[in-house]
PDB file of N, CA and C in Angstrom:
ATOM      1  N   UNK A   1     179.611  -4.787 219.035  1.00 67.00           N
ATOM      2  CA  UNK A   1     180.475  -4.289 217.996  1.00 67.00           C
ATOM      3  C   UNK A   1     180.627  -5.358 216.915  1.00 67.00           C
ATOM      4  N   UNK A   2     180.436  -5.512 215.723  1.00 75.00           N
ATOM      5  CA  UNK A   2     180.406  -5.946 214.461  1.00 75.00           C
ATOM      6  C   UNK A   2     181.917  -5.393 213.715  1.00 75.00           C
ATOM      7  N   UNK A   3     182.663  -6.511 213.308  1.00 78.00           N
ATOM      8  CA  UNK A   3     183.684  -6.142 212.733  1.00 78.00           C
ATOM      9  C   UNK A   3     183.392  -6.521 210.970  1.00 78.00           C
ATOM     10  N   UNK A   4     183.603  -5.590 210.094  1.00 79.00           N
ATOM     11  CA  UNK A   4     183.616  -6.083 208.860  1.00 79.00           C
ATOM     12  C   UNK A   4     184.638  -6.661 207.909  1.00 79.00           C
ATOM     13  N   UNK A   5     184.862  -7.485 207.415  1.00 83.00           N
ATOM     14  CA  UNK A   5     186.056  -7.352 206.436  1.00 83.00           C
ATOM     15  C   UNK A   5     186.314  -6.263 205.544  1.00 83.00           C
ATOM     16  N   UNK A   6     187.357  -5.936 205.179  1.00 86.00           N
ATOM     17  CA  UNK A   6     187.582  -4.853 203.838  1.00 86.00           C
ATOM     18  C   UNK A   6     188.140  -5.601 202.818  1.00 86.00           C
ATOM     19  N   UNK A   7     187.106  -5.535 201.655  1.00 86.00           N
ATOM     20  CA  UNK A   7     187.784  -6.232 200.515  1.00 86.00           C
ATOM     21  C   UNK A   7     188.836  -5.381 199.631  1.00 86.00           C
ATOM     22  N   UNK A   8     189.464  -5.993 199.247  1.00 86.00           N
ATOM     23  CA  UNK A   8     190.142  -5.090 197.905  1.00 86.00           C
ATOM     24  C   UNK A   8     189.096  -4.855 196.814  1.00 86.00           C
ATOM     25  N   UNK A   9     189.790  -3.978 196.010  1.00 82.00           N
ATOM     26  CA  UNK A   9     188.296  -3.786 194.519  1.00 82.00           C
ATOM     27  C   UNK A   9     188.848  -4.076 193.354  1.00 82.00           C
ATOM     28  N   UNK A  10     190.025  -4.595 193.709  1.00 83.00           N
ATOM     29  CA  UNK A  10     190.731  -5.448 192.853  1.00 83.00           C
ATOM     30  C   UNK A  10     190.846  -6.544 192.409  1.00 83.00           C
ATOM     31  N   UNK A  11     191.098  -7.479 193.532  1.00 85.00           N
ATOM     32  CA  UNK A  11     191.200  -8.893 193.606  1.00 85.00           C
ATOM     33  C   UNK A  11     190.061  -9.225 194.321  1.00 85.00           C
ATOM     34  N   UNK A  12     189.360  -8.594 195.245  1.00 83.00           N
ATOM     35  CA  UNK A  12     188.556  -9.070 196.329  1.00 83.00           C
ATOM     36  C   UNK A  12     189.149  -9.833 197.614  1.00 83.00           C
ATOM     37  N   UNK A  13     190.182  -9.575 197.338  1.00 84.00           N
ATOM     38  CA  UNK A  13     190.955 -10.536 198.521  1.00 84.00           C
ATOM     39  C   UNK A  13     190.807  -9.581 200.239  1.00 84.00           C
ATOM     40  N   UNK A  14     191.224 -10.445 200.986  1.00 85.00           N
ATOM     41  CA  UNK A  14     190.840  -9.855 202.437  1.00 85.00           C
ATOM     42  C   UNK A  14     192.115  -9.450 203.124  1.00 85.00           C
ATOM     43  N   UNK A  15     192.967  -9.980 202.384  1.00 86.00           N
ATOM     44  CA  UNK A  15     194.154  -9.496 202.911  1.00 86.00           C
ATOM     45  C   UNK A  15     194.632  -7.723 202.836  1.00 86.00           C
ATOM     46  N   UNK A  16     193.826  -7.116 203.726  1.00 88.00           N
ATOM     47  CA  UNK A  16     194.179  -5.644 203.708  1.00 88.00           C
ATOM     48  C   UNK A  16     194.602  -4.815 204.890  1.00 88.00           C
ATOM     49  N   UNK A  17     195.267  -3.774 204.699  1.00 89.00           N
ATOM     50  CA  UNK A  17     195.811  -3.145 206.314  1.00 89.00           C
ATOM     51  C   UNK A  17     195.357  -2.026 205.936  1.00 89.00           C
ATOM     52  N   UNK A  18     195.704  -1.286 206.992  1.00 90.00           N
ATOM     53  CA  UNK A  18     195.261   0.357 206.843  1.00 90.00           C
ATOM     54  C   UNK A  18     196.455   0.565 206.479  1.00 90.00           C
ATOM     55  N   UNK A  19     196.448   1.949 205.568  1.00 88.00           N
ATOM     56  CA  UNK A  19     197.820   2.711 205.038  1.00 88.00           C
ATOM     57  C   UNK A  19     197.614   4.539 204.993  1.00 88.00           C
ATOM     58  N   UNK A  20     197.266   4.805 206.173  1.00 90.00           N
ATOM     59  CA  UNK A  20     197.080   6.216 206.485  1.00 90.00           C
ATOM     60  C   UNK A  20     195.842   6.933 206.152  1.00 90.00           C
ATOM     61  N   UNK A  21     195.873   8.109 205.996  1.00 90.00           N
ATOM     62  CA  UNK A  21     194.344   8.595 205.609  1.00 90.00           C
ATOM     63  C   UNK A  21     194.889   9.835 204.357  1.00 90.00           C
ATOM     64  N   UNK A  22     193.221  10.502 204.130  1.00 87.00           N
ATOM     65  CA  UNK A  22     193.913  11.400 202.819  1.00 87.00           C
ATOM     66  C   UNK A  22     193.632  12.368 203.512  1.00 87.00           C
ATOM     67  N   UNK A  23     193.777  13.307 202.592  1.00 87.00           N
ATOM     68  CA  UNK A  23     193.334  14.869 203.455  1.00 87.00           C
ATOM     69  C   UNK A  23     192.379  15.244 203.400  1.00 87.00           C
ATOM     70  N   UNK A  24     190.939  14.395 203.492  1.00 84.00           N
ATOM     71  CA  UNK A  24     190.390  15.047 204.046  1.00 84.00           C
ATOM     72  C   UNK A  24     189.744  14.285 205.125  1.00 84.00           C
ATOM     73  N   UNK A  25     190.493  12.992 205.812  1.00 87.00           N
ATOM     74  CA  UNK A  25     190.389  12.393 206.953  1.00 87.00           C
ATOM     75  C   UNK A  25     189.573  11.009 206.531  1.00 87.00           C
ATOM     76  N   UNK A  26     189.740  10.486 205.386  1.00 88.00           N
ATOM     77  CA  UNK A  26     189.272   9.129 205.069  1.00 88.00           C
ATOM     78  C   UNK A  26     190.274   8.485 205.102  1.00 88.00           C
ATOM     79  N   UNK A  27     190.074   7.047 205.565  1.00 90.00           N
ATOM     80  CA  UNK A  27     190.634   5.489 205.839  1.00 90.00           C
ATOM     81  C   UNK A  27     190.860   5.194 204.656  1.00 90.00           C
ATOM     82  N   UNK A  28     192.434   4.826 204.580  1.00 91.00           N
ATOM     83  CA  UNK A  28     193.391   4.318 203.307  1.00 91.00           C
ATOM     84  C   UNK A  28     193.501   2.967 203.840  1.00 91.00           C
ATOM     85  N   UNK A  29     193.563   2.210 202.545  1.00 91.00           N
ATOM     86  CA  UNK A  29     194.049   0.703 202.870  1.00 91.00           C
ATOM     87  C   UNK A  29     194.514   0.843 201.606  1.00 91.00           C
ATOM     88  N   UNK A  30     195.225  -0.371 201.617  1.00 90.00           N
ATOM     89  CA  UNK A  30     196.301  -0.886 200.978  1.00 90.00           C
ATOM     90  C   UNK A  30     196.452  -2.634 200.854  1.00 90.00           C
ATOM     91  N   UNK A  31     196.278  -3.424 199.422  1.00 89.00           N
ATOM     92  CA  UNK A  31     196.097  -4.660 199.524  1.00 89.00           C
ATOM     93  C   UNK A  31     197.373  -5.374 199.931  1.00 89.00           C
ATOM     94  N   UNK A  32     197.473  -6.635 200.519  1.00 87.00           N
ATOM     95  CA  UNK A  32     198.760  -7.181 200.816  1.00 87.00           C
ATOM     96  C   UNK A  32     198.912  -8.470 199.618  1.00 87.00           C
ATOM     97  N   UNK A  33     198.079  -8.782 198.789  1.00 85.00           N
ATOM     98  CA  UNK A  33     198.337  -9.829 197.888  1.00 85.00           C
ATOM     99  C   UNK A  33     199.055  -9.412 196.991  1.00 85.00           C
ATOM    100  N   UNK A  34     200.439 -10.168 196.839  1.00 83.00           N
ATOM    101  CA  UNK A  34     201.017  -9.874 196.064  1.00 83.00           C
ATOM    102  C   UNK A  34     200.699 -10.071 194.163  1.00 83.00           C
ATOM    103  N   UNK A  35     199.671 -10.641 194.064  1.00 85.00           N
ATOM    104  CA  UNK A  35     199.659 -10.827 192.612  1.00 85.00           C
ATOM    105  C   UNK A  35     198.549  -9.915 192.439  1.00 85.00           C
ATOM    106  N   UNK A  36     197.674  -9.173 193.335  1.00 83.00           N
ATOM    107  CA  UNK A  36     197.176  -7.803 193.000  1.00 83.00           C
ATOM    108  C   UNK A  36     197.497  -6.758 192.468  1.00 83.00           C
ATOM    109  N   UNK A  37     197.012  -6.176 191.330  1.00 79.00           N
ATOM    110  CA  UNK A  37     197.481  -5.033 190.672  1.00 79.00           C
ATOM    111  C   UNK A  37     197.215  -3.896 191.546  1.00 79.00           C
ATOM    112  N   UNK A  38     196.268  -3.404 192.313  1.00 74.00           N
ATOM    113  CA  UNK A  38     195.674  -2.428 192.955  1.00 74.00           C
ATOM    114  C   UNK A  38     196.780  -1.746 193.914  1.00 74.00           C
ATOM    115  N   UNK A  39     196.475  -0.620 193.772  1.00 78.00           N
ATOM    116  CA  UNK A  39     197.781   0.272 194.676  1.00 78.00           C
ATOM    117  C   UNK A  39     196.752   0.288 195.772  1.00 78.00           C
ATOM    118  N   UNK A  40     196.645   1.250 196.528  1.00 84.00           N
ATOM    119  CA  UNK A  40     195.618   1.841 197.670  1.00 84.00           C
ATOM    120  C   UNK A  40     194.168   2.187 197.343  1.00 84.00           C
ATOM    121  N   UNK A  41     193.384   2.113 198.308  1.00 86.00           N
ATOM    122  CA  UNK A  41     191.721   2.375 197.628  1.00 86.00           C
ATOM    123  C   UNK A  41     190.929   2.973 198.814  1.00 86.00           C
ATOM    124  N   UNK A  42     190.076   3.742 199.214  1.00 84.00           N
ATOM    125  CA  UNK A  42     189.426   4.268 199.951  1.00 84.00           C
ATOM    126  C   UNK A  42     188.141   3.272 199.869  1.00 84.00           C
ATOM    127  N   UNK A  43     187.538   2.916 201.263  1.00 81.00           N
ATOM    128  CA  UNK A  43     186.425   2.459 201.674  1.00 81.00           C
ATOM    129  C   UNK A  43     185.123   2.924 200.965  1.00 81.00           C
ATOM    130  N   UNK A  44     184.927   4.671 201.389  1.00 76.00           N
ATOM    131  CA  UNK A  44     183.547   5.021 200.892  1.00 76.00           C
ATOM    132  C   UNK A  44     184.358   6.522 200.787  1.00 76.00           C
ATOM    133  N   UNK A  45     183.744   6.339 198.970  1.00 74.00           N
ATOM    134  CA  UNK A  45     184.199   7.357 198.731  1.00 74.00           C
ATOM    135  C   UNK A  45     183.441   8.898 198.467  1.00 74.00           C
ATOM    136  N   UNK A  46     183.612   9.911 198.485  1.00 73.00           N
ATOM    137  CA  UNK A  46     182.754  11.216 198.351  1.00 73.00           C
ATOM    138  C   UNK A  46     182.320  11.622 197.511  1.00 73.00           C
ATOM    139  N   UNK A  47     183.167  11.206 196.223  1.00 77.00           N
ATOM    140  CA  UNK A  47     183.014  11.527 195.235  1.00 77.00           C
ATOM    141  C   UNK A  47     182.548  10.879 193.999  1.00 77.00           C
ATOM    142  N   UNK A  48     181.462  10.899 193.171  1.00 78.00           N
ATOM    143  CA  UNK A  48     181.035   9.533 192.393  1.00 78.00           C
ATOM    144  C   UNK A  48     182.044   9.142 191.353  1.00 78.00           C
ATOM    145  N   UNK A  49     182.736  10.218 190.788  1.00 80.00           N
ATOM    146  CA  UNK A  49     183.663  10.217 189.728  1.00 80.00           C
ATOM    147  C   UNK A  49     184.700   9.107 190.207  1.00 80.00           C
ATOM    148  N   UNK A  50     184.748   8.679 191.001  1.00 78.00           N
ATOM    149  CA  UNK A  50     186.158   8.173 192.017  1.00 78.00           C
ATOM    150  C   UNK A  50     185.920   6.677 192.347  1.00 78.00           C
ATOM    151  N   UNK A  51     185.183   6.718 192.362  1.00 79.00           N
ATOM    152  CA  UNK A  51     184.085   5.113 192.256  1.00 79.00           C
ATOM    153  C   UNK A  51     184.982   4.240 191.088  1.00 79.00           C
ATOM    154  N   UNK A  52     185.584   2.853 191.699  1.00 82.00           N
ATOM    155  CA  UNK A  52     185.896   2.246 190.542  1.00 82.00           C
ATOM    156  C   UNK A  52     184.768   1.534 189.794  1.00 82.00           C
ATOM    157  N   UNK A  53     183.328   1.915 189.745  1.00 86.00           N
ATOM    158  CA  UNK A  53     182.653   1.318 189.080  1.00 86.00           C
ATOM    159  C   UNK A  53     182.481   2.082 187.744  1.00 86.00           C
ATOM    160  N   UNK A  54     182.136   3.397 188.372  1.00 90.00           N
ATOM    161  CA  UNK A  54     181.941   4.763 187.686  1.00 90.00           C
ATOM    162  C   UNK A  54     183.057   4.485 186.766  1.00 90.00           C
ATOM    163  N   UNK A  55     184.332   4.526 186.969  1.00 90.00           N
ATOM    164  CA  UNK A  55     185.635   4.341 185.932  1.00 90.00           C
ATOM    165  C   UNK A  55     185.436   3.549 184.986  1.00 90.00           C
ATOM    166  N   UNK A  56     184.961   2.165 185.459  1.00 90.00           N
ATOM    167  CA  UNK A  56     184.696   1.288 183.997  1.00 90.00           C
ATOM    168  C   UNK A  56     183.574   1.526 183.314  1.00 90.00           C
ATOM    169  N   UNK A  57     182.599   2.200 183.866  1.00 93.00           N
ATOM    170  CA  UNK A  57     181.463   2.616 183.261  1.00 93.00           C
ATOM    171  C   UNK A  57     181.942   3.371 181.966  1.00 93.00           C
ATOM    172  N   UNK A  58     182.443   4.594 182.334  1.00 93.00           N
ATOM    173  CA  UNK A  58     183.245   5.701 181.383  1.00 93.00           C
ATOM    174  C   UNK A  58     183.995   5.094 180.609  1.00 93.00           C
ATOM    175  N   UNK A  59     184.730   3.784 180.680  1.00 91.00           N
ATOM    176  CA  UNK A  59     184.870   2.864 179.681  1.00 91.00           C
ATOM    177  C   UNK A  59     184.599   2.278 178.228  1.00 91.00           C
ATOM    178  N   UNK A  60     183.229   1.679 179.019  1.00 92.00           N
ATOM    179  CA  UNK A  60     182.326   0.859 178.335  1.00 92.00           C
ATOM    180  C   UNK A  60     181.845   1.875 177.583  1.00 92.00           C
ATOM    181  N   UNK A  61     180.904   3.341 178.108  1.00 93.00           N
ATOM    182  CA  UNK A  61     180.341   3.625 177.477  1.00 93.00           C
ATOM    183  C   UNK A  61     180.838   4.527 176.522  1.00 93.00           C
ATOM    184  N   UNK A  62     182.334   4.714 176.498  1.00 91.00           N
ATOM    185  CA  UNK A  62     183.054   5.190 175.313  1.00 91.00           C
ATOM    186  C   UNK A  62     183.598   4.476 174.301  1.00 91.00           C
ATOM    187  N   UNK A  63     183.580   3.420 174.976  1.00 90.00           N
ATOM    188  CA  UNK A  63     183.397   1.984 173.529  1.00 90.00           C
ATOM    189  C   UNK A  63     182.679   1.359 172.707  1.00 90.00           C
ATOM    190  N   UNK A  64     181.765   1.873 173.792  1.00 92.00           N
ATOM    191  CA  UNK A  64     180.233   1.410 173.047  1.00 92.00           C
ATOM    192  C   UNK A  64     179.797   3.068 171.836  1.00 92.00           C
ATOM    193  N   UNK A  65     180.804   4.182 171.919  1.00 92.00           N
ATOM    194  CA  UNK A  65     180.282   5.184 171.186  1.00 92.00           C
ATOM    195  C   UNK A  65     179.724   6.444 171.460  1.00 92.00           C
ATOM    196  N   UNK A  66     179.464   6.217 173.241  1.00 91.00           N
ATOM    197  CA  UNK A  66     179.061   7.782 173.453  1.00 91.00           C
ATOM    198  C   UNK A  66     179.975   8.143 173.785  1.00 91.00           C
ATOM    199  N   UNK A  67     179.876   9.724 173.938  1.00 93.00           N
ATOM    200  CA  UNK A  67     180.264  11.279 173.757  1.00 93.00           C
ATOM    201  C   UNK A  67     180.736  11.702 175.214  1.00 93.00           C
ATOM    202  N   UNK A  68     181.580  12.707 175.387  1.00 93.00           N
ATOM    203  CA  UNK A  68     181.589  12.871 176.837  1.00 93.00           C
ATOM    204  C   UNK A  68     180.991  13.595 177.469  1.00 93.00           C
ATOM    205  N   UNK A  69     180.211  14.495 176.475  1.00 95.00           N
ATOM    206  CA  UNK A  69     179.089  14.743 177.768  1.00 95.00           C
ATOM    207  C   UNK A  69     177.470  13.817 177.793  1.00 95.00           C
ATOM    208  N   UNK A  70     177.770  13.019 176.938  1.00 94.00           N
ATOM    209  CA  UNK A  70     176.057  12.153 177.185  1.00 94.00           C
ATOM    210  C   UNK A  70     176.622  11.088 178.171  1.00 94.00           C
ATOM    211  N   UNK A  71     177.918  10.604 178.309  1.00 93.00           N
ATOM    212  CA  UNK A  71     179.045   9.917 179.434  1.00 93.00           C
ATOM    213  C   UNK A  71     178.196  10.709 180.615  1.00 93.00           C
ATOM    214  N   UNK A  72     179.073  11.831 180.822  1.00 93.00           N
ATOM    215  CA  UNK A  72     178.780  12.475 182.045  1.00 93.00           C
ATOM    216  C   UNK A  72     177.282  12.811 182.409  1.00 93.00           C
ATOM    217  N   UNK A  73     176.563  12.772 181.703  1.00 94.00           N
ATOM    218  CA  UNK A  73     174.855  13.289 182.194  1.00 94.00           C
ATOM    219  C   UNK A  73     174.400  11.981 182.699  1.00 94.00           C
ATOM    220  N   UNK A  74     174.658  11.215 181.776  1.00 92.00           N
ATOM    221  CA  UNK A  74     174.633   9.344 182.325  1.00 92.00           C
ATOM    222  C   UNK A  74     174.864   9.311 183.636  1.00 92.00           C
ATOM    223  N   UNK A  75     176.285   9.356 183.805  1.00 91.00           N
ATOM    224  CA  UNK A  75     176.532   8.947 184.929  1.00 91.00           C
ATOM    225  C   UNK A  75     176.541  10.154 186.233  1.00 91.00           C
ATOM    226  N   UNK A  76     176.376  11.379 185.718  1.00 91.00           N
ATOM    227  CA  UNK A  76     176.325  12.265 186.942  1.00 91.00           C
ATOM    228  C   UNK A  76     177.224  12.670 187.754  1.00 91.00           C
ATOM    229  N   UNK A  77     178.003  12.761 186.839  1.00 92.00           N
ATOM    230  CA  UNK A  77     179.466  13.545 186.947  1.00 92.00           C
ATOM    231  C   UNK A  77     179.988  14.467 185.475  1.00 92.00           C
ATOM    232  N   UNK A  78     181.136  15.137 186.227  1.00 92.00           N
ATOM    233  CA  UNK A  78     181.744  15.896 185.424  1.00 92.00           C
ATOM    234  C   UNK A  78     182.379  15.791 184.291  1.00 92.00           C
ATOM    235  N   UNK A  79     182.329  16.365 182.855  1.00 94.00           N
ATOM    236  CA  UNK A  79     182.852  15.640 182.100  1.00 94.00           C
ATOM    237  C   UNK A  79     184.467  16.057 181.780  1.00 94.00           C
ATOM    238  N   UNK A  80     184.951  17.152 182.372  1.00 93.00           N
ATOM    239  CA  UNK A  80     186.459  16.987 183.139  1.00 93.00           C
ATOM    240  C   UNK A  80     186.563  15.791 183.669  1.00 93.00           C
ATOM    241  N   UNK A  81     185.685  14.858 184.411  1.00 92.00           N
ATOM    242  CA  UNK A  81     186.115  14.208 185.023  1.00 92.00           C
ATOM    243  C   UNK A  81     186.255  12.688 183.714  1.00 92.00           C
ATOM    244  N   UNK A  82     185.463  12.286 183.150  1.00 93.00           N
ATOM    245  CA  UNK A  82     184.763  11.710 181.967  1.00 93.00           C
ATOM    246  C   UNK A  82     186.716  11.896 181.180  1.00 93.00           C
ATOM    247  N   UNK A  83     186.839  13.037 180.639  1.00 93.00           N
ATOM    248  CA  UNK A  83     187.930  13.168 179.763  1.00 93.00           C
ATOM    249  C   UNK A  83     189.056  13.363 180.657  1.00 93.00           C
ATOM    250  N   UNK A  84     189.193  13.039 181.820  1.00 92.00           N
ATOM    251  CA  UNK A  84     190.685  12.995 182.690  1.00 92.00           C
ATOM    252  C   UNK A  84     190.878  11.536 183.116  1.00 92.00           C
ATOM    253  N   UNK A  85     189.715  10.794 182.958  1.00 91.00           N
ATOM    254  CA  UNK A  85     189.650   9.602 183.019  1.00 91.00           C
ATOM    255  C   UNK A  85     190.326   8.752 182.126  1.00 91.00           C
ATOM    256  N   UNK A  86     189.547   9.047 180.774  1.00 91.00           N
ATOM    257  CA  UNK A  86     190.367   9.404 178.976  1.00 91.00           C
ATOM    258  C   UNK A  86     191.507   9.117 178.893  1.00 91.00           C
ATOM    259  N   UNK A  87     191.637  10.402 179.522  1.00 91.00           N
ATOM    260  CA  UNK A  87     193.689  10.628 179.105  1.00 91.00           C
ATOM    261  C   UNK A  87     194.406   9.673 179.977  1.00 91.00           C
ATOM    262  N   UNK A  88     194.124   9.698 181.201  1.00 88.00           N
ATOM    263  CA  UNK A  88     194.979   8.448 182.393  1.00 88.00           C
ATOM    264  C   UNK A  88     194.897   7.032 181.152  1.00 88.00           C
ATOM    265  N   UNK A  89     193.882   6.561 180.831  1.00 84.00           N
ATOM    266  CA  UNK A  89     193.797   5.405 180.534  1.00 84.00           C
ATOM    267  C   UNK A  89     194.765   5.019 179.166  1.00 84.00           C
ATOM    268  N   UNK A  90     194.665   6.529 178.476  1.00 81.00           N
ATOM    269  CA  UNK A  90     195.293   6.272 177.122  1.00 81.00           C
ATOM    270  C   UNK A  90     196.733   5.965 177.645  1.00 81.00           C
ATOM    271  N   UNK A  91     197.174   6.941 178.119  1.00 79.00           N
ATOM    272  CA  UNK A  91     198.893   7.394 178.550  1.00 79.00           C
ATOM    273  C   UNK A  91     199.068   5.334 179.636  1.00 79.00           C
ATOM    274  N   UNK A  92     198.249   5.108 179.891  1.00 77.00           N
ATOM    275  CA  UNK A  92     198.353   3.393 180.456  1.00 77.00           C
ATOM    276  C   UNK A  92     198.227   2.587 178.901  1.00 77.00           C
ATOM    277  N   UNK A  93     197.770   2.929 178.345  1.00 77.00           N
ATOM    278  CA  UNK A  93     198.009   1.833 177.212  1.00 77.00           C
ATOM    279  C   UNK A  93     199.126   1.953 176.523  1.00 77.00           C
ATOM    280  N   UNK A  94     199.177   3.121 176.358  1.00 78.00           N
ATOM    281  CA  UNK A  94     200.366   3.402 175.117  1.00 78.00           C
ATOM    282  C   UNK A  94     201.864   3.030 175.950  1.00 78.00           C
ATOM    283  N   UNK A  95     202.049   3.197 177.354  1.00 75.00           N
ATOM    284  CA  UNK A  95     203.416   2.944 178.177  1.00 75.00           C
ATOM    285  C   UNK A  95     202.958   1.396 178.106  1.00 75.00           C
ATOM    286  N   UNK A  96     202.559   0.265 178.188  1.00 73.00           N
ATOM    287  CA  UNK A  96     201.801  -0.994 177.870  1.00 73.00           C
ATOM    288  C   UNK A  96     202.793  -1.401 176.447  1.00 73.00           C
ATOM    289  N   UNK A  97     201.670  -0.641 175.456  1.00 75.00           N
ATOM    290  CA  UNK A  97     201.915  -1.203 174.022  1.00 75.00           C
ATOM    291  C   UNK A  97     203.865  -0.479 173.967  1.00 75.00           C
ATOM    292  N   UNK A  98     204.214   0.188 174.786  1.00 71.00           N
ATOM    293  CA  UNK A  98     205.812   0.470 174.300  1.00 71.00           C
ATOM    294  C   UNK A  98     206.737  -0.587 174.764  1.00 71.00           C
ATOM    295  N   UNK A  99     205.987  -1.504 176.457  1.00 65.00           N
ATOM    296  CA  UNK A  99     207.060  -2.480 176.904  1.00 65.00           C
ATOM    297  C   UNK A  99     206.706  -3.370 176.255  1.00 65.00           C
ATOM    298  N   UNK A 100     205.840  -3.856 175.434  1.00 65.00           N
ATOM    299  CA  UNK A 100     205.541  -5.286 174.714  1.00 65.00           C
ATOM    300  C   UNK A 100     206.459  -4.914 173.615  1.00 65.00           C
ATOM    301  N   UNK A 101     206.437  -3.803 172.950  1.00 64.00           N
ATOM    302  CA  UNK A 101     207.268  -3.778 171.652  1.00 64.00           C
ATOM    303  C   UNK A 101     208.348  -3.404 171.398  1.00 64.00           C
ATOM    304  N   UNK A 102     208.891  -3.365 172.886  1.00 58.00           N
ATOM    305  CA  UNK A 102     210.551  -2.979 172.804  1.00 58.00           C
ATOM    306  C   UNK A 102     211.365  -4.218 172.274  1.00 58.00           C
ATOM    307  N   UNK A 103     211.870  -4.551 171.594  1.00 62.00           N
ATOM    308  CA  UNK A 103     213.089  -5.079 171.269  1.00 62.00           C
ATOM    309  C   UNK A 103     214.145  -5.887 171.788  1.00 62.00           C
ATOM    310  N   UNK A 104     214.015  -5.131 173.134  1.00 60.00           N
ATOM    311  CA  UNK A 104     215.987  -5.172 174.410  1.00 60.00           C
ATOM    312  C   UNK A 104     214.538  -6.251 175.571  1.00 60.00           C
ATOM    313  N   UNK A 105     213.794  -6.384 175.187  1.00 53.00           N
ATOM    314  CA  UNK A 105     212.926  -7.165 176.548  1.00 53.00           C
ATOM    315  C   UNK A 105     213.124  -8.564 176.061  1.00 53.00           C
TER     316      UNK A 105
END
């Protein structure tokens, strides 16, 4: 028997526990470093859209200027998925740019 570490995909740190499963019977972990941003993350995931690589990909390549569906043919996913990605990220910047420019902080 071979035991592996589980990294975070955050920090990379090793400090991780299990934190239940989802529904459809995959292994949740959860990082224990506290100066990690990362909430919970699945091992291997089913879905490519879900991939935190895939996420920054959809990133880059909307910064760099493409479209969301030459995004999605790229990467081989949905471009619901491409523009739900979009919106999460915007609605994170803009709650961002409101606590830097509050006033009462």
């Amino acid at each position: 028997m071979v035991l592996l570490p589980v990294k975070c995909p955050v920090c990379n740190g090793i400090d991780v526990t299990k934190h239940g499963n989802t529904s459809n019977g995959k292994q949740r972990f959860i990082c224990k470093d506290r100066t990690c941003k990362g909430k919970t993350f699945i091992q291997d995931y089913s879905e490519k859209g879900r991939l935190p690589e895939t996420k920054q990909q959809i990133i880059e390549m909307t910064l760099n200027g493409s479209g969301i569906r030459d995004t999605a043919r790229v990467l081989g996913i949905s471009p619901a998925t491409v523009i739900n990605e979009l919106k999460k990220r915007t609605r994170i910047a803009r709650r961002e740019s409101q606590f830097f420019s509050d006033p009462r902080v």
